[in-house]
Coordinates of C-alpha atoms in Angstrom, one line a residue:
M6 CA 34.9 -59.6 2.4
T7 CA 38.6 -58.0 2.9
L8 CA 37.5 -55.3 5.4
L9 CA 41.3 -54.1 5.9
L10 CA 41.5 -52.9 2.4
D11 CA 37.8 -51.6 2.4
P12 CA 37.9 -47.5 2.3
L13 CA 37.0 -45.6 5.0
T14 CA 35.5 -42.1 5.8
L15 CA 36.6 -39.7 7.9
G16 CA 34.8 -36.6 9.5
A17 CA 31.4 -37.7 8.6
D18 CA 28.7 -35.7 10.5
T19 CA 28.7 -36.8 13.8
D20 CA 26.1 -35.6 16.9
T21 CA 28.6 -33.0 18.3
D22 CA 27.7 -29.6 20.3
T23 CA 30.1 -27.7 17.9
D24 CA 28.8 -26.0 14.9
T25 CA 31.6 -26.2 13.1
D26 CA 31.4 -28.6 9.9
T27 CA 33.9 -31.1 10.3
A28 CA 36.3 -32.1 7.3
T29 CA 35.6 -35.5 5.3
V30 CA 38.6 -37.3 3.9
V31 CA 38.8 -40.8 2.5
A32 CA 41.5 -43.7 3.1
R33 CA 41.7 -46.0 0.3
N34 CA 42.3 -48.6 3.0
R35 CA 42.4 -49.5 6.7
L36 CA 46.0 -50.3 7.1
W37 CA 47.8 -47.3 8.5
V38 CA 51.2 -46.1 9.6
A39 CA 51.4 -45.2 13.1
P40 CA 53.8 -41.9 14.0
M41 CA 57.3 -43.2 14.7
C42 CA 59.8 -41.1 16.2
Q43 CA 62.8 -41.2 14.0
Y44 CA 65.0 -38.8 16.1
S45 CA 66.5 -37.5 13.0
A46 CA 66.1 -33.5 13.1
E47 CA 68.1 -30.5 13.4
D48 CA 66.5 -28.1 15.1
G49 CA 63.2 -29.1 14.9
M50 CA 63.4 -29.5 11.0
P51 CA 62.3 -32.7 9.3
G52 CA 65.0 -33.5 6.2
E53 CA 65.4 -35.7 3.8
W54 CA 65.3 -39.0 6.1
H55 CA 61.4 -37.8 6.9
H56 CA 60.6 -37.7 3.1
V57 CA 61.7 -41.2 2.2
H58 CA 60.8 -42.7 5.0
L59 CA 57.7 -41.4 5.3
A60 CA 56.9 -41.9 1.3
Q61 CA 58.1 -45.2 0.9
F62 CA 55.1 -46.3 3.0
A63 CA 52.6 -44.7 0.9
S64 CA 54.2 -46.6 -2.3
G65 CA 54.0 -49.4 -0.2
G66 CA 49.9 -48.7 -0.4
A67 CA 49.4 -47.8 3.2
G68 CA 45.6 -46.1 3.7
M69 CA 47.1 -43.2 6.1
V70 CA 50.8 -42.4 6.8
T71 CA 51.2 -40.2 10.0
A72 CA 54.2 -38.2 11.0
E73 CA 56.2 -38.9 14.1
A74 CA 55.4 -36.8 17.3
T75 CA 56.1 -33.4 16.3
A76 CA 56.5 -30.9 19.1
V77 CA 54.6 -28.2 19.1
T78 CA 57.6 -25.8 21.4
P79 CA 60.9 -26.0 21.5
D80 CA 60.7 -27.1 25.1
G81 CA 58.0 -29.6 23.7
R82 CA 60.7 -32.3 22.5
I83 CA 61.0 -35.6 23.6
S84 CA 64.9 -34.7 22.5
P85 CA 67.0 -32.6 21.0
D86 CA 66.7 -34.7 17.6
D87 CA 63.1 -34.3 17.3
V88 CA 60.5 -32.9 14.5
G89 CA 58.7 -29.8 15.1
L90 CA 56.1 -27.3 14.0
W91 CA 56.5 -24.0 16.0
N92 CA 57.9 -22.4 12.5
D93 CA 57.2 -21.3 9.2
A94 CA 60.5 -22.9 8.2
Q95 CA 59.2 -26.3 9.5
R96 CA 56.1 -25.5 7.9
D97 CA 57.8 -25.2 4.7
A98 CA 60.1 -28.4 5.6
W99 CA 57.0 -30.7 5.7
A100 CA 55.0 -29.5 2.7
P101 CA 56.9 -31.6 0.3
I102 CA 56.6 -34.4 2.4
A103 CA 52.9 -34.1 2.9
A104 CA 52.8 -33.4 -0.8
A105 CA 54.8 -36.9 -1.4
I106 CA 52.4 -39.0 0.6
R107 CA 49.4 -38.0 -1.2
R108 CA 50.8 -38.1 -4.7
R109 CA 51.2 -41.8 -3.9
G110 CA 47.9 -42.0 -2.8
A111 CA 47.8 -42.3 1.1
V112 CA 46.3 -39.7 3.3
P113 CA 48.8 -37.5 4.9
A114 CA 48.7 -37.1 8.9
I115 CA 50.6 -35.6 11.8
Q116 CA 50.8 -35.9 15.6
L117 CA 50.8 -32.8 17.3
A118 CA 53.1 -33.1 20.4
H119 CA 54.2 -31.7 23.8
A120 CA 56.4 -34.4 25.8
G121 CA 56.2 -32.5 29.3
R122 CA 58.2 -34.0 32.0
K123 CA 59.6 -36.7 29.4
A124 CA 61.1 -33.6 27.3
S125 CA 64.8 -33.1 26.9
T126 CA 66.0 -36.8 27.2
W127 CA 68.5 -38.4 25.0
S128 CA 67.4 -39.7 22.1
P129 CA 67.6 -43.7 22.0
L130 CA 70.0 -43.1 18.8
T131 CA 72.9 -41.8 21.1
G132 CA 72.9 -44.5 23.5
R133 CA 72.8 -42.6 26.5
R134 CA 69.5 -42.7 28.7
G135 CA 67.9 -39.8 31.1
A136 CA 68.0 -36.0 30.8
V137 CA 70.1 -34.2 28.6
P138 CA 72.1 -32.0 30.9
H139 CA 71.6 -28.2 30.2
A140 CA 75.6 -28.1 29.3
E141 CA 74.8 -30.4 26.7
G142 CA 72.0 -28.4 25.1
G143 CA 69.4 -29.9 27.4
W144 CA 66.5 -27.6 29.0
P145 CA 63.8 -27.1 31.9
T146 CA 60.5 -28.9 31.4
V147 CA 57.0 -28.4 32.4
A148 CA 54.2 -30.6 33.9
P149 CA 51.2 -30.4 35.4
S150 CA 52.8 -30.7 38.9
A151 CA 56.4 -30.6 39.6
V152 CA 56.6 -34.7 40.1
A153 CA 59.5 -36.1 37.9
F154 CA 59.6 -39.2 35.7
D155 CA 61.8 -41.7 37.5
G156 CA 65.1 -40.7 36.5
F157 CA 64.5 -37.5 34.9
A158 CA 64.7 -33.9 36.2
E159 CA 62.0 -32.6 38.3
P160 CA 59.8 -30.3 35.9
R161 CA 58.3 -27.1 36.7
A162 CA 54.5 -26.9 37.4
L163 CA 52.7 -25.0 34.6
D164 CA 51.1 -21.8 36.0
A165 CA 47.8 -20.6 34.1
A166 CA 49.6 -18.4 31.8
G167 CA 52.0 -21.5 30.7
I168 CA 48.8 -23.5 30.3
E169 CA 47.4 -20.7 27.9
E170 CA 50.8 -21.0 26.1
V171 CA 50.3 -24.6 25.6
V172 CA 46.5 -24.5 24.0
A173 CA 47.8 -21.4 21.7
A174 CA 51.1 -23.6 20.6
F175 CA 48.8 -26.8 19.6
A176 CA 46.7 -24.0 18.0
A177 CA 49.5 -22.5 16.0
A178 CA 51.0 -25.8 15.1
A179 CA 47.6 -26.8 13.8
R180 CA 47.2 -24.2 11.5
R181 CA 51.2 -24.7 10.0
A182 CA 50.3 -28.5 9.9
V183 CA 47.2 -27.8 7.7
A184 CA 48.9 -25.3 5.4
A185 CA 51.6 -28.1 4.8
G186 CA 49.4 -30.0 3.5
F187 CA 48.1 -32.6 6.5
D188 CA 44.8 -33.9 6.3
V189 CA 44.5 -35.1 9.5
L190 CA 45.7 -34.2 12.9
Q191 CA 46.4 -36.1 15.5
V192 CA 46.9 -34.7 19.3
H193 CA 49.0 -36.7 21.2
A194 CA 47.1 -37.5 24.5
A195 CA 49.0 -40.8 25.3
H196 CA 52.5 -42.5 26.2
G197 CA 53.2 -40.3 29.4
Y198 CA 53.6 -37.0 27.6
L199 CA 52.1 -33.9 28.3
L200 CA 48.3 -34.1 28.0
H201 CA 48.4 -37.7 29.5
Q202 CA 50.7 -35.9 32.2
F203 CA 47.3 -33.9 32.9
L204 CA 44.8 -36.8 32.5
S205 CA 46.3 -39.1 35.2
P206 CA 46.3 -38.5 38.6
L207 CA 49.5 -40.5 38.9
S208 CA 51.2 -37.3 37.7
N209 CA 48.8 -34.5 38.3
R210 CA 48.7 -33.4 42.1
R211 CA 47.1 -29.8 41.3
D212 CA 44.4 -28.6 43.1
D213 CA 43.0 -26.0 41.0
D214 CA 40.7 -26.2 37.9
Y215 CA 43.1 -28.2 36.3
G216 CA 43.6 -31.3 38.5
G217 CA 41.2 -33.5 41.0
S218 CA 38.1 -34.8 38.9
L219 CA 38.2 -36.1 36.0
Q220 CA 36.2 -33.2 34.3
N221 CA 39.5 -31.1 35.5
R222 CA 42.0 -33.4 34.7
A223 CA 40.9 -33.4 31.2
R224 CA 40.3 -29.8 30.9
L225 CA 43.3 -29.3 28.9
L226 CA 42.8 -31.6 26.4
L227 CA 39.4 -30.6 26.0
Q228 CA 40.8 -26.7 25.2
V229 CA 43.5 -28.4 23.3
C230 CA 41.0 -29.9 21.0
D231 CA 38.6 -26.9 20.7
A232 CA 41.8 -24.8 20.1
V233 CA 43.0 -27.2 17.2
R234 CA 39.7 -27.7 15.7
D235 CA 39.0 -24.2 15.5
A236 CA 42.5 -23.5 14.3
A237 CA 41.8 -25.9 11.5
P238 CA 38.3 -26.5 10.6
H239 CA 39.1 -28.4 7.5
A240 CA 40.8 -30.7 8.7
V241 CA 40.4 -34.3 10.7
I242 CA 41.0 -34.0 14.0
A243 CA 42.3 -37.3 15.9
V244 CA 43.0 -38.0 19.3
R245 CA 45.6 -41.2 20.6
F246 CA 45.0 -42.2 24.3
S247 CA 47.1 -44.6 26.5
A248 CA 44.0 -46.6 27.4
T249 CA 45.6 -47.4 30.7
D250 CA 48.8 -46.4 32.9
W251 CA 48.9 -50.3 33.7
A252 CA 49.6 -49.2 37.3
E253 CA 47.4 -48.9 40.2
G254 CA 45.6 -46.1 40.9
G255 CA 46.4 -44.8 37.5
W256 CA 44.4 -43.7 34.4
D257 CA 42.4 -46.4 33.6
V258 CA 39.9 -48.3 30.7
A259 CA 37.0 -46.6 31.8
D260 CA 38.3 -42.8 32.1
T261 CA 39.5 -43.3 28.7
V262 CA 36.3 -44.2 27.3
T263 CA 34.8 -41.3 29.3
V264 CA 36.9 -38.5 27.9
A265 CA 37.1 -40.2 24.2
G266 CA 33.4 -39.5 24.4
W267 CA 33.8 -36.1 25.5
V268 CA 36.4 -35.1 22.7
A269 CA 34.3 -37.1 20.4
A270 CA 31.2 -34.7 21.3
R271 CA 33.5 -31.5 20.8
G272 CA 34.6 -32.4 16.8
V273 CA 37.0 -35.1 17.4
T274 CA 36.4 -37.9 14.8
L275 CA 39.0 -40.2 15.0
I276 CA 40.3 -42.2 18.3
D277 CA 43.6 -44.0 18.3
V278 CA 43.7 -46.4 21.3
S279 CA 47.3 -47.3 22.5
S280 CA 48.4 -47.5 26.8
G281 CA 51.4 -47.0 28.6
G282 CA 54.3 -44.7 29.1
L283 CA 53.4 -42.7 32.3
V284 CA 55.2 -44.2 34.7
A285 CA 58.4 -46.6 34.9
H286 CA 56.9 -48.9 37.2
Q287 CA 54.2 -49.6 35.0
R288 CA 53.8 -53.3 34.2
I289 CA 52.8 -54.4 30.9
T290 CA 51.7 -57.9 29.5
T291 CA 52.8 -57.9 25.9
G292 CA 51.8 -60.2 23.1
P293 CA 50.1 -60.4 19.8
G294 CA 47.1 -57.7 19.6
Y295 CA 47.5 -56.9 23.4
Q296 CA 46.1 -53.5 23.1
V297 CA 43.2 -54.4 21.1
A298 CA 40.4 -55.1 23.9
F299 CA 41.3 -51.1 24.7
A300 CA 40.2 -50.1 21.4
R301 CA 37.0 -52.7 21.7
A302 CA 36.2 -50.9 24.7
V303 CA 36.4 -47.2 23.4
R304 CA 34.5 -48.1 20.0
A305 CA 31.5 -49.3 22.0
G306 CA 31.5 -46.5 23.6
V307 CA 32.0 -43.5 21.3
D308 CA 30.3 -42.9 17.5
V309 CA 33.6 -42.4 15.6
P310 CA 36.2 -44.3 14.1
V311 CA 38.6 -46.1 16.4
S312 CA 42.0 -47.4 15.2
A313 CA 44.1 -50.2 16.9
V314 CA 47.6 -50.8 17.7
G315 CA 50.0 -52.8 19.6
E316 CA 52.0 -55.9 18.0
I317 CA 49.6 -56.8 15.1
T318 CA 51.8 -57.8 12.4
D319 CA 50.2 -59.7 9.5
A320 CA 47.1 -59.2 7.3
A321 CA 45.1 -62.2 9.1
Q322 CA 45.4 -60.9 12.7
A323 CA 44.4 -57.2 11.1
Q324 CA 41.3 -58.4 9.2
S325 CA 40.3 -60.8 12.0
I326 CA 40.7 -57.5 14.3
L327 CA 38.3 -55.7 12.1
A328 CA 36.1 -58.3 11.3
A329 CA 35.4 -59.4 15.0
G330 CA 34.7 -55.2 15.1
D331 CA 37.2 -54.4 17.7
A332 CA 38.0 -51.2 16.0
D333 CA 37.6 -49.9 12.5
A334 CA 41.3 -49.3 11.4
I335 CA 44.7 -51.0 12.2
M336 CA 47.7 -48.6 13.1
A337 CA 51.1 -50.5 12.5
G338 CA 54.5 -49.2 13.6
R339 CA 57.4 -52.0 13.3
E340 CA 55.9 -54.4 10.5
W341 CA 56.2 -51.2 8.3
L342 CA 59.7 -50.7 9.0
R343 CA 60.3 -54.3 8.6
D344 CA 58.4 -53.8 5.0
P345 CA 57.4 -51.1 3.7
H346 CA 55.4 -52.5 1.3
F347 CA 52.9 -54.3 4.1
A348 CA 49.7 -53.4 2.7
L349 CA 50.5 -54.4 -1.0
R350 CA 51.5 -57.9 1.2
A351 CA 48.9 -57.7 3.2
A352 CA 46.4 -57.8 -0.3
G353 CA 48.4 -60.7 -1.7
E354 CA 47.9 -62.9 1.5
L355 CA 44.3 -62.0 1.9
G356 CA 44.2 -62.9 -1.8
A357 CA 42.4 -59.6 -2.7
D358 CA 42.7 -57.5 -5.5
M359 CA 44.7 -53.7 -4.7
E360 CA 45.9 -51.2 -7.2
W361 CA 49.7 -51.1 -7.3
P362 CA 52.1 -48.5 -8.8
A363 CA 52.7 -48.5 -12.2
Q364 CA 56.3 -48.5 -11.5
Y365 CA 55.9 -51.9 -9.3
V366 CA 53.6 -53.9 -11.3
R367 CA 56.1 -56.1 -12.9
A368 CA 56.6 -57.7 -9.5
R369 CA 53.0 -58.3 -8.7
R370 CA 52.9 -61.9 -9.5
R371 CA 56.2 -64.6 -9.5

């Protein structure tokens, strides 16, 4: 059986403590495009680059295409060149992109994000590193505590009103995302950005209801998930976690499994498992599929689909991960950049039948 090319239903009935009926979305296969920042926006607006970039993956057979980290507030952007969804003009710019993905047979998804203390940094496309000075378009950053990421500006610790504003911003962005035509909304709680900063004791030094215990550190994420679910009751809600900080005393796999269970119980119906990004002194051992074991651990602890990501670059490898029961779907990134028709290629490599775009059928057989 070619599990990689089997459909996957997301949002099917699960045991939750909510009264909200979860949406149901069917991905045509389980080889998906992970969110990848393009640093190519002006004033948060996606443009022609984003349209072509994302639509090509749907033409190439992807089951789901996830738009990059999309800031819910202007100060939540990683860089001045990031996309956003904090106003209606951005919503309207995203609409034809989501429609193009859907027309080509893939599920349109978007990652909603706030960079927290890792905001206001130079895009890697500029060749510069570190915080953007205010004189050159930078802005003050926020975080759970006034603890800077190494080499970046010190953030301001969010007060109660600031936390409420963050939750409201995620909800507003969720409403705009659905209005733009996205079926899956991924809450970004990974890679050292704001929600991950609250989760990890390395960045969260608070002594109020949002700090200290695991339950307190997860409080903001749970509130965001509730707000996004309430704002978009007919969308599939996903969460991306960094399963470990790769640093002593930090967030770890056991924490991830526990909190993944909590968000699943509140209506989240897809968990995406990555790792790292919180601290500069992290020590990561990479290699093909180096994060798959984290996905396996989370999958064993939750009753919703789990996707794996991280140096998954060929069809046989992706198929073996699913066949072993380590994940329900594959999020790939760089391999899609190398080959926007990765799924069509994968079908050929696995000897499986897959529908090609009519315009490309002439190239199906050599």
